[in-house]
PDB file of C-alpha atoms in Angstrom:
ATOM      1  CA  MET J   1     -44.448 -10.380   1.581  1.00 37.00           C
ATOM      2  CA  LYS J   2     -44.418  -9.355   5.243  1.00 33.00           C
ATOM      3  CA  THR J   3     -40.656 -10.017   5.404  1.00 29.00           C
ATOM      4  CA  ILE J   4     -40.026  -7.828   2.359  1.00 30.00           C
ATOM      5  CA  ILE J   5     -41.986  -4.930   3.865  1.00 31.00           C
ATOM      6  CA  ILE J   6     -40.101  -5.199   7.168  1.00 29.00           C
ATOM      7  CA  ALA J   7     -36.742  -5.369   5.359  1.00 29.00           C
ATOM      8  CA  LEU J   8     -37.606  -2.332   3.223  1.00 29.00           C
ATOM      9  CA  SER J   9     -38.661  -0.442   6.355  1.00 37.00           C
ATOM     10  CA  LEU J  10     -35.348  -1.191   8.075  1.00 34.00           C
ATOM     11  CA  ILE J  11     -33.297  -0.249   5.025  1.00 37.00           C
ATOM     12  CA  SER J  12     -35.175   3.016   4.528  1.00 37.00           C
ATOM     13  CA  SER J  13     -34.858   3.916   8.220  1.00 38.00           C
ATOM     14  CA  LEU J  14     -31.084   3.323   8.068  1.00 35.00           C
ATOM     15  CA  PHE J  15     -30.857   5.456   4.929  1.00 38.00           C
ATOM     16  CA  PHE J  16     -32.833   8.337   6.430  1.00 41.00           C
ATOM     17  CA  ASN J  17     -30.870   8.152   9.710  1.00 41.00           C
ATOM     18  CA  LYS J  18     -27.652   8.639   7.712  1.00 44.00           C
ATOM     19  CA  LEU J  19     -29.192  11.639   5.952  1.00 43.00           C
ATOM     20  CA  SER J  20     -30.210  13.234   9.240  1.00 44.00           C
ATOM     21  CA  ALA J  21     -26.636  12.939  10.554  1.00 47.00           C
ATOM     22  CA  ALA J  22     -25.487  15.735   8.202  1.00 47.00           C
ATOM     23  CA  PRO J  23     -25.540  19.338   9.439  1.00 49.00           C
ATOM     24  CA  ARG J  24     -29.010  20.847   9.216  1.00 52.00           C
ATOM     25  CA  GLU J  25     -27.695  23.708   7.108  1.00 57.00           C
ATOM     26  CA  GLU J  26     -24.852  22.202   5.143  1.00 75.00           C
ATOM     27  CA  ASN J  27     -21.758  24.328   5.103  1.00 90.00           C
ATOM     28  CA  PRO J  28     -19.486  23.058   2.319  1.00 93.00           C
ATOM     29  CA  VAL J  29     -16.484  24.877   3.806  1.00 95.00           C
ATOM     30  CA  VAL J  30     -16.903  23.051   7.132  1.00 96.00           C
ATOM     31  CA  LEU J  31     -17.488  19.688   5.463  1.00 95.00           C
ATOM     32  CA  ALA J  32     -14.387  20.135   3.278  1.00 95.00           C
ATOM     33  CA  ALA J  33     -12.277  21.159   6.294  1.00 96.00           C
ATOM     34  CA  PHE J  34     -13.408  18.072   8.211  1.00 96.00           C
ATOM     35  CA  GLN J  35     -12.804  15.713   5.289  1.00 96.00           C
ATOM     36  CA  THR J  36      -9.359  17.201   4.647  1.00 96.00           C
ATOM     37  CA  ARG J  37      -8.232  17.033   8.263  1.00 95.00           C
ATOM     38  CA  PHE J  38      -9.860  13.688   9.179  1.00 96.00           C
ATOM     39  CA  ALA J  39      -9.964  11.779   5.886  1.00 95.00           C
ATOM     40  CA  ALA J  40     -10.008   8.350   7.590  1.00 95.00           C
ATOM     41  CA  ALA J  41     -12.777   9.262  10.069  1.00 95.00           C
ATOM     42  CA  GLN J  42     -15.776   6.950  10.322  1.00 95.00           C
ATOM     43  CA  ASP J  43     -19.329   7.229  11.681  1.00 95.00           C
ATOM     44  CA  ALA J  44     -19.452  11.041  11.533  1.00 95.00           C
ATOM     45  CA  GLU J  45     -22.490  12.520  13.301  1.00 94.00           C
ATOM     46  CA  TRP J  46     -23.094  16.252  12.856  1.00 95.00           C
ATOM     47  CA  THR J  47     -24.889  18.719  15.107  1.00 93.00           C
ATOM     48  CA  GLU J  48     -24.879  22.474  15.432  1.00 92.00           C
ATOM     49  CA  LEU J  49     -24.050  23.805  18.886  1.00 82.00           C
ATOM     50  CA  ASN J  50     -23.923  27.493  19.857  1.00 84.00           C
ATOM     51  CA  GLY J  51     -22.937  28.623  16.366  1.00 88.00           C
ATOM     52  CA  LEU J  52     -20.330  25.887  15.948  1.00 92.00           C
ATOM     53  CA  TYR J  53     -20.499  22.734  13.893  1.00 95.00           C
ATOM     54  CA  LYS J  54     -19.798  19.697  16.061  1.00 94.00           C
ATOM     55  CA  VAL J  55     -18.893  16.404  14.448  1.00 95.00           C
ATOM     56  CA  ARG J  56     -18.545  13.252  16.547  1.00 94.00           C
ATOM     57  CA  PHE J  57     -16.547  10.532  14.809  1.00 96.00           C
ATOM     58  CA  THR J  58     -14.283   7.525  15.246  1.00 95.00           C
ATOM     59  CA  LEU J  59     -10.670   7.672  14.111  1.00 93.00           C
ATOM     60  CA  ASP J  60      -8.187   4.860  14.737  1.00 91.00           C
ATOM     61  CA  GLY J  61     -10.567   3.311  17.279  1.00 90.00           C
ATOM     62  CA  THR J  62     -10.873   6.524  19.323  1.00 89.00           C
ATOM     63  CA  VAL J  63     -14.133   8.443  19.660  1.00 91.00           C
ATOM     64  CA  SER J  64     -13.499  12.146  19.144  1.00 93.00           C
ATOM     65  CA  SER J  65     -15.439  15.341  18.566  1.00 94.00           C
ATOM     66  CA  ALA J  66     -14.279  18.317  16.534  1.00 94.00           C
ATOM     67  CA  TYR J  67     -15.782  21.799  16.688  1.00 93.00           C
ATOM     68  CA  PHE J  68     -15.565  24.030  13.604  1.00 95.00           C
ATOM     69  CA  ASN J  69     -16.653  27.632  13.089  1.00 94.00           C
ATOM     70  CA  ASN J  70     -18.470  28.804   9.927  1.00 93.00           C
ATOM     71  CA  GLU J  71     -15.169  29.414   8.135  1.00 95.00           C
ATOM     72  CA  GLY J  72     -14.112  25.786   8.597  1.00 95.00           C
ATOM     73  CA  ILE J  73     -11.510  26.597  11.245  1.00 95.00           C
ATOM     74  CA  LEU J  74     -11.054  23.887  13.874  1.00 94.00           C
ATOM     75  CA  VAL J  75     -11.829  25.584  17.205  1.00 93.00           C
ATOM     76  CA  ALA J  76     -11.499  22.633  19.608  1.00 91.00           C
ATOM     77  CA  MET J  77     -11.249  18.856  19.785  1.00 92.00           C
ATOM     78  CA  THR J  78     -12.212  16.348  22.438  1.00 91.00           C
ATOM     79  CA  HIS J  79     -11.061  12.746  22.826  1.00 88.00           C
ATOM     80  CA  GLN J  80     -12.382  10.089  25.162  1.00 86.00           C
ATOM     81  CA  LEU J  81      -9.546   8.537  27.162  1.00 88.00           C
ATOM     82  CA  SER J  82      -8.675   5.880  29.684  1.00 88.00           C
ATOM     83  CA  PRO J  83      -7.029   6.870  32.994  1.00 89.00           C
ATOM     84  CA  ALA J  84      -3.832   5.118  31.863  1.00 90.00           C
ATOM     85  CA  SER J  85      -3.383   7.722  29.114  1.00 89.00           C
ATOM     86  CA  LEU J  86      -3.280  10.662  31.549  1.00 91.00           C
ATOM     87  CA  PRO J  87       0.030  12.421  32.248  1.00 91.00           C
ATOM     88  CA  ALA J  88       1.714  10.856  35.294  1.00 92.00           C
ATOM     89  CA  ALA J  89       1.081  13.821  37.623  1.00 91.00           C
ATOM     90  CA  LEU J  90      -2.648  13.918  36.827  1.00 93.00           C
ATOM     91  CA  ARG J  91      -2.941  10.135  37.122  1.00 92.00           C
ATOM     92  CA  ALA J  92      -1.352  10.219  40.603  1.00 92.00           C
ATOM     93  CA  SER J  93      -3.532  13.139  41.671  1.00 91.00           C
ATOM     94  CA  LEU J  94      -6.639  11.348  40.384  1.00 92.00           C
ATOM     95  CA  ARG J  95      -5.967   8.367  42.653  1.00 90.00           C
ATOM     96  CA  SER J  96      -6.253  10.626  45.715  1.00 88.00           C
ATOM     97  CA  GLU J  97      -9.521  12.146  44.422  1.00 88.00           C
ATOM     98  CA  MET J  98     -11.240   8.804  43.800  1.00 88.00           C
ATOM     99  CA  ALA J  99     -12.086   7.939  47.444  1.00 86.00           C
ATOM    100  CA  GLY J 100     -14.476   5.084  46.698  1.00 90.00           C
ATOM    101  CA  ARG J 101     -15.612   6.533  43.360  1.00 94.00           C
ATOM    102  CA  TRP J 102     -15.061   5.208  39.856  1.00 93.00           C
ATOM    103  CA  VAL J 103     -14.337   6.984  36.584  1.00 94.00           C
ATOM    104  CA  THR J 104     -17.424   7.180  34.367  1.00 92.00           C
ATOM    105  CA  GLU J 105     -16.070   9.650  31.820  1.00 91.00           C
ATOM    106  CA  LEU J 106     -12.643  11.034  30.985  1.00 92.00           C
ATOM    107  CA  PHE J 107     -11.794  13.281  28.063  1.00 91.00           C
ATOM    108  CA  VAL J 108      -9.343  15.956  26.975  1.00 90.00           C
ATOM    109  CA  VAL J 109     -10.234  19.217  25.248  1.00 90.00           C
ATOM    110  CA  GLU J 110      -7.575  20.564  22.910  1.00 88.00           C
ATOM    111  CA  THR J 111      -7.641  24.227  21.860  1.00 87.00           C
ATOM    112  CA  GLU J 112      -5.028  26.689  20.685  1.00 86.00           C
ATOM    113  CA  LYS J 113      -4.441  27.513  24.374  1.00 86.00           C
ATOM    114  CA  GLY J 114      -3.511  23.928  25.231  1.00 88.00           C
ATOM    115  CA  ARG J 115      -5.063  20.804  26.727  1.00 89.00           C
ATOM    116  CA  THR J 116      -7.530  20.563  29.589  1.00 91.00           C
ATOM    117  CA  TRP J 117      -8.631  17.216  31.018  1.00 91.00           C
ATOM    118  CA  TYR J 118     -12.063  16.544  32.542  1.00 93.00           C
ATOM    119  CA  VAL J 119     -13.059  13.509  34.576  1.00 93.00           C
ATOM    120  CA  THR J 120     -16.395  12.432  36.024  1.00 93.00           C
ATOM    121  CA  LEU J 121     -16.213  10.345  39.201  1.00 94.00           C
ATOM    122  CA  GLU J 122     -19.264   8.606  40.633  1.00 94.00           C
ATOM    123  CA  ASN J 123     -20.346   6.366  43.462  1.00 92.00           C
ATOM    124  CA  ALA J 124     -23.813   5.258  44.530  1.00 91.00           C
ATOM    125  CA  ASP J 125     -24.549   8.641  46.133  1.00 90.00           C
ATOM    126  CA  GLU J 126     -22.790  11.351  44.153  1.00 90.00           C
ATOM    127  CA  LYS J 127     -21.302  12.488  40.884  1.00 91.00           C
ATOM    128  CA  LEU J 128     -18.227  14.734  40.840  1.00 91.00           C
ATOM    129  CA  VAL J 129     -16.772  16.492  37.780  1.00 92.00           C
ATOM    130  CA  LEU J 130     -13.143  17.597  37.980  1.00 93.00           C
ATOM    131  CA  GLN J 131     -11.032  19.748  35.669  1.00 94.00           C
ATOM    132  CA  SER J 132      -7.255  19.617  35.398  1.00 91.00           C
ATOM    133  CA  ALA J 133      -5.396  22.574  36.880  1.00 80.00           C
ATOM    134  CA  ALA J 134      -1.982  23.403  35.442  1.00 76.00           C
ATOM    135  CA  GLY J 135      -1.704  19.817  34.175  1.00 82.00           C
ATOM    136  CA  ARG J 136      -0.707  18.547  37.623  1.00 85.00           C
ATOM    137  CA  LYS J 137      -3.783  18.368  39.869  1.00 90.00           C
ATOM    138  CA  TRP J 138      -7.571  18.438  39.800  1.00 93.00           C
ATOM    139  CA  LYS J 139     -10.133  21.037  40.860  1.00 92.00           C
ATOM    140  CA  ASN J 140     -13.925  20.927  41.033  1.00 90.00           C
ATOM    141  CA  TYR J 141     -15.436  21.874  37.706  1.00 89.00           C
ATOM    142  CA  ASN J 142     -18.974  22.092  39.044  1.00 75.00           C
ATOM    143  CA  ALA J 143     -20.811  21.295  42.230  1.00 55.00           C
ATOM    144  CA  THR J 144     -21.067  17.703  43.350  1.00 51.00           C
ATOM    145  CA  LEU J 145     -24.458  16.260  42.467  1.00 47.00           C
ATOM    146  CA  THR J 146     -26.216  14.049  44.977  1.00 49.00           C
ATOM    147  CA  LEU J 147     -27.900  11.099  43.283  1.00 44.00           C
TER     148      LEU J 147
END
């Protein structure tokens, strides 16, 4: 009996977690736009962020996020990357920025204006976030944080 109650609790918690992953105020236009554009996407998790609908999902083994406005128009996309997938000029420039740090996060933001790469470098004492500049080098995106 105890096992049945525990199993039912787990199943119901999984079910309700899936329900809470939908946008708080469902927008059928946004949902349809996402499903049309990313039909093979898996593990979609929805949130609302500054008036945009953000959906984090997995597609072809890559974790991505898409940002839609209320009309279902895709505003921006982000993809998590490995340093090997950077353009050659940015990869070479990144090597000179590392200086005893390691990459903890690397992603690209795609908008109608183009692509911008962001990388977070860390060591035991600091965390540095860099943004690509003209697709060839890196610049500080925010102040270095001392840990």
